[in-house]
Short mmCIF file of C-alpha atoms in Angstrom, two decimals:
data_model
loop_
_atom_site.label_atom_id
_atom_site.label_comp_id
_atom_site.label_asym_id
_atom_site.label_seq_id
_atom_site.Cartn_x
_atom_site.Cartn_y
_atom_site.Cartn_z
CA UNK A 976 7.57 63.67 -251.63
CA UNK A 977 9.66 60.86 -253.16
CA UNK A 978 11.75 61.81 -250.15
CA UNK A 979 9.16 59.95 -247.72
CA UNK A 980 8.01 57.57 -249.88
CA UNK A 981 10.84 54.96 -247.96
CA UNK A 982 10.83 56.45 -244.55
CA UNK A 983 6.72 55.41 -245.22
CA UNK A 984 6.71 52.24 -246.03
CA UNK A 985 9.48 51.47 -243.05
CA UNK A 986 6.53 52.70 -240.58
CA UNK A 987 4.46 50.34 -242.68
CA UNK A 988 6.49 47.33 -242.64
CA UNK A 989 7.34 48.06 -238.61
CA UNK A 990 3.81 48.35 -238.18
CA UNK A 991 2.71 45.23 -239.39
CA UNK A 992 5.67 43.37 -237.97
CA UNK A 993 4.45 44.52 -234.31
CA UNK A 994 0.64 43.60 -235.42
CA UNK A 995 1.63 39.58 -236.05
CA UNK A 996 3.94 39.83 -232.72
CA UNK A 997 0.00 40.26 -230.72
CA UNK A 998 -1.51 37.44 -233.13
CA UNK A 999 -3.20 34.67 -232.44
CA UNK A 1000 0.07 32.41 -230.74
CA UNK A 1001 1.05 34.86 -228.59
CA UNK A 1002 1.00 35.00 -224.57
CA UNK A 1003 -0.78 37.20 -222.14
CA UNK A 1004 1.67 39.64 -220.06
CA UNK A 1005 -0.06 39.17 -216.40
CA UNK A 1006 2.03 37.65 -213.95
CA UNK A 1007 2.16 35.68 -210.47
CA UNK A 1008 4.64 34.34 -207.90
CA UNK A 1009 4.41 32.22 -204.83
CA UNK A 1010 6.26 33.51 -201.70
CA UNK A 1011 8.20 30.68 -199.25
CA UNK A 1012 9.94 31.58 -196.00
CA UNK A 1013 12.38 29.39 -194.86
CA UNK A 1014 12.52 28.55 -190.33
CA UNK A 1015 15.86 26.98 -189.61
CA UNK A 1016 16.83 25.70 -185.58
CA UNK A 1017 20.08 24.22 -184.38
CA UNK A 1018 19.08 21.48 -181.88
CA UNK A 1019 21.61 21.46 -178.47
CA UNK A 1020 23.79 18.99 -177.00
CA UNK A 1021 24.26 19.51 -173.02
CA UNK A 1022 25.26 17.32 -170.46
CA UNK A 1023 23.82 16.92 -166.91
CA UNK A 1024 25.75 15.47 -164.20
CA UNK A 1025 23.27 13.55 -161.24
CA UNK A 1026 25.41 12.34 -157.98
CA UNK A 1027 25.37 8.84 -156.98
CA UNK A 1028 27.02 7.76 -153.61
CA UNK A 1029 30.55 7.65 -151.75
CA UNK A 1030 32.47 5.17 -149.71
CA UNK A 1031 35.53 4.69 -148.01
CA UNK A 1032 37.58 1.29 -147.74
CA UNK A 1033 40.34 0.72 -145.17
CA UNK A 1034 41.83 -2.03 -143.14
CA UNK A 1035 40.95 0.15 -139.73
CA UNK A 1036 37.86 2.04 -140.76
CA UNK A 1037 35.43 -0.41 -139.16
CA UNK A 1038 37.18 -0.04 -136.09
CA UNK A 1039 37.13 3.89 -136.14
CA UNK A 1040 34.68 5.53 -133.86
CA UNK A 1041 32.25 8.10 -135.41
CA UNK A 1042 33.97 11.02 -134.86
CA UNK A 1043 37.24 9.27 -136.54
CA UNK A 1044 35.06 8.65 -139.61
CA UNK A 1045 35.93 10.66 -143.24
CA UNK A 1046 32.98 13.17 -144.06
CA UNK A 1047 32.49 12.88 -147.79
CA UNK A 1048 29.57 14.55 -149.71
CA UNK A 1049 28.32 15.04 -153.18
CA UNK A 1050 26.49 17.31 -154.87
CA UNK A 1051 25.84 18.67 -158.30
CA UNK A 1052 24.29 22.99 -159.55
CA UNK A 1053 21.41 22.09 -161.44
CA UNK A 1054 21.70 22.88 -165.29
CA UNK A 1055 22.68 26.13 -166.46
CA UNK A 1056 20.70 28.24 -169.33
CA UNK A 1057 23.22 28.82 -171.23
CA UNK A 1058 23.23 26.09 -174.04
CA UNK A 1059 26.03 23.50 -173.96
CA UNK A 1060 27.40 24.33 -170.72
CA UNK A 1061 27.12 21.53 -167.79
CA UNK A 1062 26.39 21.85 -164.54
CA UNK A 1063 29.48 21.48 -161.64
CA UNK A 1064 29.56 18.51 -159.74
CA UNK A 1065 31.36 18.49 -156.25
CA UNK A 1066 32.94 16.11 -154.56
CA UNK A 1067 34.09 16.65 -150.65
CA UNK A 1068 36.16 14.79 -148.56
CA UNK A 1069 37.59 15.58 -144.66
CA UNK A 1070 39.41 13.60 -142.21
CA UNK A 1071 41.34 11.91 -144.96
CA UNK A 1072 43.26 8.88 -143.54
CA UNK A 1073 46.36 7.45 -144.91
CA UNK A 1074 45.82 3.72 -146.18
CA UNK A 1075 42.31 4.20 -147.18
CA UNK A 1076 40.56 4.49 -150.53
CA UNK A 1077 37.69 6.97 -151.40
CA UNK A 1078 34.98 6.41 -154.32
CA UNK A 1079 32.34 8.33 -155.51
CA UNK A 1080 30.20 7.57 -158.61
CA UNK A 1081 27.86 10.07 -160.79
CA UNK A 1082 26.28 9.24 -163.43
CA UNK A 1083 25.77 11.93 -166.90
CA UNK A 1084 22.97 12.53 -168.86
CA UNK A 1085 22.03 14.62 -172.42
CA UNK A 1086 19.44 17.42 -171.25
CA UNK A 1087 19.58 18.80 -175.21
CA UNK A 1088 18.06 17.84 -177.69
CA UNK A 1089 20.73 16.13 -180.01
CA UNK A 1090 22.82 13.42 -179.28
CA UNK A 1091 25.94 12.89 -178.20
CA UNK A 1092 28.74 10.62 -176.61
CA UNK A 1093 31.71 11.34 -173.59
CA UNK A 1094 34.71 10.24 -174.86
CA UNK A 1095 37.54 12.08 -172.42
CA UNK A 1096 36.97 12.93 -168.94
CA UNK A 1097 40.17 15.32 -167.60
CA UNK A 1098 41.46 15.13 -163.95
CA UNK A 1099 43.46 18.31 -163.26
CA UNK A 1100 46.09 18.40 -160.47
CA UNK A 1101 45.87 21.65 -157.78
CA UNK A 1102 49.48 23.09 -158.39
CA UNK A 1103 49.31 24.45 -154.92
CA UNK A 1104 52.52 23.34 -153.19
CA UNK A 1105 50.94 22.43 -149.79
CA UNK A 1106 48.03 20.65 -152.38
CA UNK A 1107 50.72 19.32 -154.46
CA UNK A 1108 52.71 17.34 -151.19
CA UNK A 1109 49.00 15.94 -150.35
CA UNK A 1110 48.28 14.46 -153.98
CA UNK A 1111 51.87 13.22 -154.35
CA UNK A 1112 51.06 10.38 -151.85
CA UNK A 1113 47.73 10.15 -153.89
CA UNK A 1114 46.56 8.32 -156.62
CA UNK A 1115 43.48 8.64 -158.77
CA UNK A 1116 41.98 6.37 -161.28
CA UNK A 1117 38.54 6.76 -163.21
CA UNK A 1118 36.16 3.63 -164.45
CA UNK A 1119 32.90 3.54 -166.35
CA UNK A 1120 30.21 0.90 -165.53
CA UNK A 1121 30.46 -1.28 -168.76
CA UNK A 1122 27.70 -3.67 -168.51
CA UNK A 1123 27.33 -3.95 -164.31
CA UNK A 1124 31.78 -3.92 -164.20
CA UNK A 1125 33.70 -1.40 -163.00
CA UNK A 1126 36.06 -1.11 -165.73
CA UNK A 1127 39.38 1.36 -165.83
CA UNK A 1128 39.27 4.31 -168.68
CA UNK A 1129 42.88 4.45 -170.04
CA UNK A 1130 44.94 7.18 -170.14
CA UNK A 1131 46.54 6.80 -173.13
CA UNK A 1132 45.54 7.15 -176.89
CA UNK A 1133 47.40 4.48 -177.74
CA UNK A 1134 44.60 1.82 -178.73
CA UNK A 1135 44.72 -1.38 -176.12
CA UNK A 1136 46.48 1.18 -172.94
CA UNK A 1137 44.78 0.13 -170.22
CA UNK A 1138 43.91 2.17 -167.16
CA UNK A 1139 45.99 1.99 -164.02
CA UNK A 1140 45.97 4.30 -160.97
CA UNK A 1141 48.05 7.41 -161.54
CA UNK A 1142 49.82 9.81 -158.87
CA UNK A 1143 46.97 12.74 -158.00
CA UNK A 1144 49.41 15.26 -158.45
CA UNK A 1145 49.41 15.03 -162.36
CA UNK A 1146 47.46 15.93 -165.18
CA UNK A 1147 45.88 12.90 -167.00
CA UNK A 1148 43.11 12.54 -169.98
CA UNK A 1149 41.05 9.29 -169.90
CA UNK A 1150 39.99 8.50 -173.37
CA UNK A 1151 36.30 6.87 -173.52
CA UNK A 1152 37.39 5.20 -177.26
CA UNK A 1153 38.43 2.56 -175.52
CA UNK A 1154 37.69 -1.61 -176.51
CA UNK A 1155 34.15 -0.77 -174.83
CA UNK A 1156 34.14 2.71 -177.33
CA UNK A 1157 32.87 6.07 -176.01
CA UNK A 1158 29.72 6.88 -173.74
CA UNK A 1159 26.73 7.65 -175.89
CA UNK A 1160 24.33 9.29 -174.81
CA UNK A 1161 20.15 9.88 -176.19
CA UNK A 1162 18.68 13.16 -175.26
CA UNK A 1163 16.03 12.98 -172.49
CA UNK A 1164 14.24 14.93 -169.69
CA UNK A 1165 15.56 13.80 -166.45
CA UNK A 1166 13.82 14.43 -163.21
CA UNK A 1167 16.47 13.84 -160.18
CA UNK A 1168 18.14 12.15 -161.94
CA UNK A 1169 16.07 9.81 -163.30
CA UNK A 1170 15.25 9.29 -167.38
CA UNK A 1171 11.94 10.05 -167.91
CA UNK A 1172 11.51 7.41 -170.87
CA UNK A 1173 10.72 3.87 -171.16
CA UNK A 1174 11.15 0.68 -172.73
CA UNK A 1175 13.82 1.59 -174.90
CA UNK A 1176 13.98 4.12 -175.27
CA UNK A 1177 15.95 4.45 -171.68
CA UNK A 1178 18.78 2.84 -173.54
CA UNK A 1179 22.01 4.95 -173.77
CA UNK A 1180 20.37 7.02 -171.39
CA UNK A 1181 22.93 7.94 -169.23
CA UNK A 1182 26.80 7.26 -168.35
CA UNK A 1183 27.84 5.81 -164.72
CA UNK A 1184 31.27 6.27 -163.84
CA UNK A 1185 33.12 6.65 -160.61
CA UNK A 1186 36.43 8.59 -159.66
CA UNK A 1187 38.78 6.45 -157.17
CA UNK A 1188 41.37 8.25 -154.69
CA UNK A 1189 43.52 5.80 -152.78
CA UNK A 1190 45.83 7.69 -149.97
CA UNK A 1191 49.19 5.73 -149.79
CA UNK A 1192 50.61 4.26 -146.90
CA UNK A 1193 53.74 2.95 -147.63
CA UNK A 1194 54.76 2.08 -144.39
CA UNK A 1195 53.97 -1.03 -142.87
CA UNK A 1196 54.68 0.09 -139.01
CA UNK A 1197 54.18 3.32 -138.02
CA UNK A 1198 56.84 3.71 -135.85
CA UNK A 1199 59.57 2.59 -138.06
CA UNK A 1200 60.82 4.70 -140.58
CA UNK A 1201 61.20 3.47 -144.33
CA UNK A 1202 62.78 5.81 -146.67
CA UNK A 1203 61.48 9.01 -144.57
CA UNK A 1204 57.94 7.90 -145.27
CA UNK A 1205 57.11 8.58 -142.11
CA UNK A 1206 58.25 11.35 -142.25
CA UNK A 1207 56.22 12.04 -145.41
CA UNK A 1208 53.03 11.51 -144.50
CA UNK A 1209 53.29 13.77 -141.34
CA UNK A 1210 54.23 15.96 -143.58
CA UNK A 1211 50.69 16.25 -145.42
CA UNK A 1212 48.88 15.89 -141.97
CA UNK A 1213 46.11 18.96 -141.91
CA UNK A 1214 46.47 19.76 -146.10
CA UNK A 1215 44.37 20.07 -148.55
CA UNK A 1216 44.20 19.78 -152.03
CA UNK A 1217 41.35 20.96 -154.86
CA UNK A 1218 41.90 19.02 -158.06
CA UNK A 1219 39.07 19.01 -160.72
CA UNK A 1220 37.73 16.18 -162.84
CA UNK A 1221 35.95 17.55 -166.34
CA UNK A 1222 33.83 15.49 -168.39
CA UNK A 1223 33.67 16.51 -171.77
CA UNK A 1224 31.37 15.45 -174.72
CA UNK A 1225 30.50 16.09 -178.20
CA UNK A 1226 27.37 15.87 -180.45
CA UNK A 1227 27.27 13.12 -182.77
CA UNK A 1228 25.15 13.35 -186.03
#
């Protein structure tokens, strides 16, 4: 019996330990939570191109009957599904004529819902050899309407570089961080081309720029020959060439 007599008062002292631990001071054991869920979207940056118009400048193309007239059209895909991919713009010209230079002007917009700016647009040369004898008496230049001027993009990165007409049968960048800085760009809904906003929120609604080809005629009499380039240019007569311009943009937080 004296045997228990400590193993006893253990269960006693335990015991009342665990009574004083359920006193007065202590703390109910029911719980609760609150649930959250967390939604999280990526907006989109995509650009839209919309045509604008095309003309032709020449010394003789006043004096050229209809027929004799270049055929240039432009037209644009509308936008794509597929987020952040642009439509295709295209650009057509026939009956060509040495001497003369072509322009066409589009203008880009931001269909997303982000913004964004353009700040290269990339001309790539067709590196088909008939296509490349065509664009090597060819030059190309691209401007961006900077406050109602027709100003040249550069082609360099070099800060200051300013733009100058380049042969059509190379592979040029135009940089958009130029003095005038990139092409920003607000998103809105556009309906042929139009903004639908107002006031201003129109501003930095869209881009304008225009693509120039100028034909060379080096030759100031056709029937004389000046360094074969008479001989040249017959050369080209009845090619074609397919060069691509891309305008590229990013989103800006």
């Amino acid at each position: 019996m004296f045997h228990r007599l400590p193993l006893v008062a253990s269960l006693l002292g335990a015991g009342a330990l665990t009574l004083g631990l359920t006193g007065p001071g202590s703390f109910a054991s029911f719980t609760s939570s609150i649930a959250g869920t967390n939604s999280i979207a990526t907006g989109s940056f995509q650009l839209e191109a919309f045509p604008g118009s095309a003309s032709v400048a020449g010394p003789l193309i006043w004096a050229a009957q209809p027929a004799a007239q270049p055929v240039q059209s432009l037209t644009a895909t509308a936008e794509p599904s597929v987020i952040g991919q642009g439509n295709t713009l295209s650009y057509s010209l026939a009956n060509a004529n040495p001497g003369d230079t072509y322009t066409y002007q589009f203008s880009v917009g931001d269909v997303g819902t982000l913004q964004g700016q353009v700040d290269t647009i990339s001309y790539q040369t067709d590196t088909n050899p008939n296509a490349q004898a065509l664009e090597n008496q060819m030059t190309v230049e691209v401007q961006e309407q900077v406050n109602g001027v027709w100003t040249d993009i550069h082609n360099s990165s070099d800060s200051g570089a300013a733009g100058t007409p380049q042969t059509a049968a190379g592979n040029w960048t135009y940089y958009l961080d130029y003095s005038f800085g990139p092409a920003f760009l607000q998103p809105n809904t556009f309906v042929n081309g139009v903004p639908q906003c107002s006031g201003g929120a129109c501003e930095e609604s869209t881009a304008t720029f225009r693509v120039v080809f100028t034909f060379l005629n080096p030759t100031t009499n056709p029937n004389s020959s000046n360094n074969n380039n008479v001989v040249s240019q017959n050369a080209v007569e009845g090619l074609s060439a397919a060069p691509t311009i891309t305008v590229n943009g990013t989103n800006t937080p």
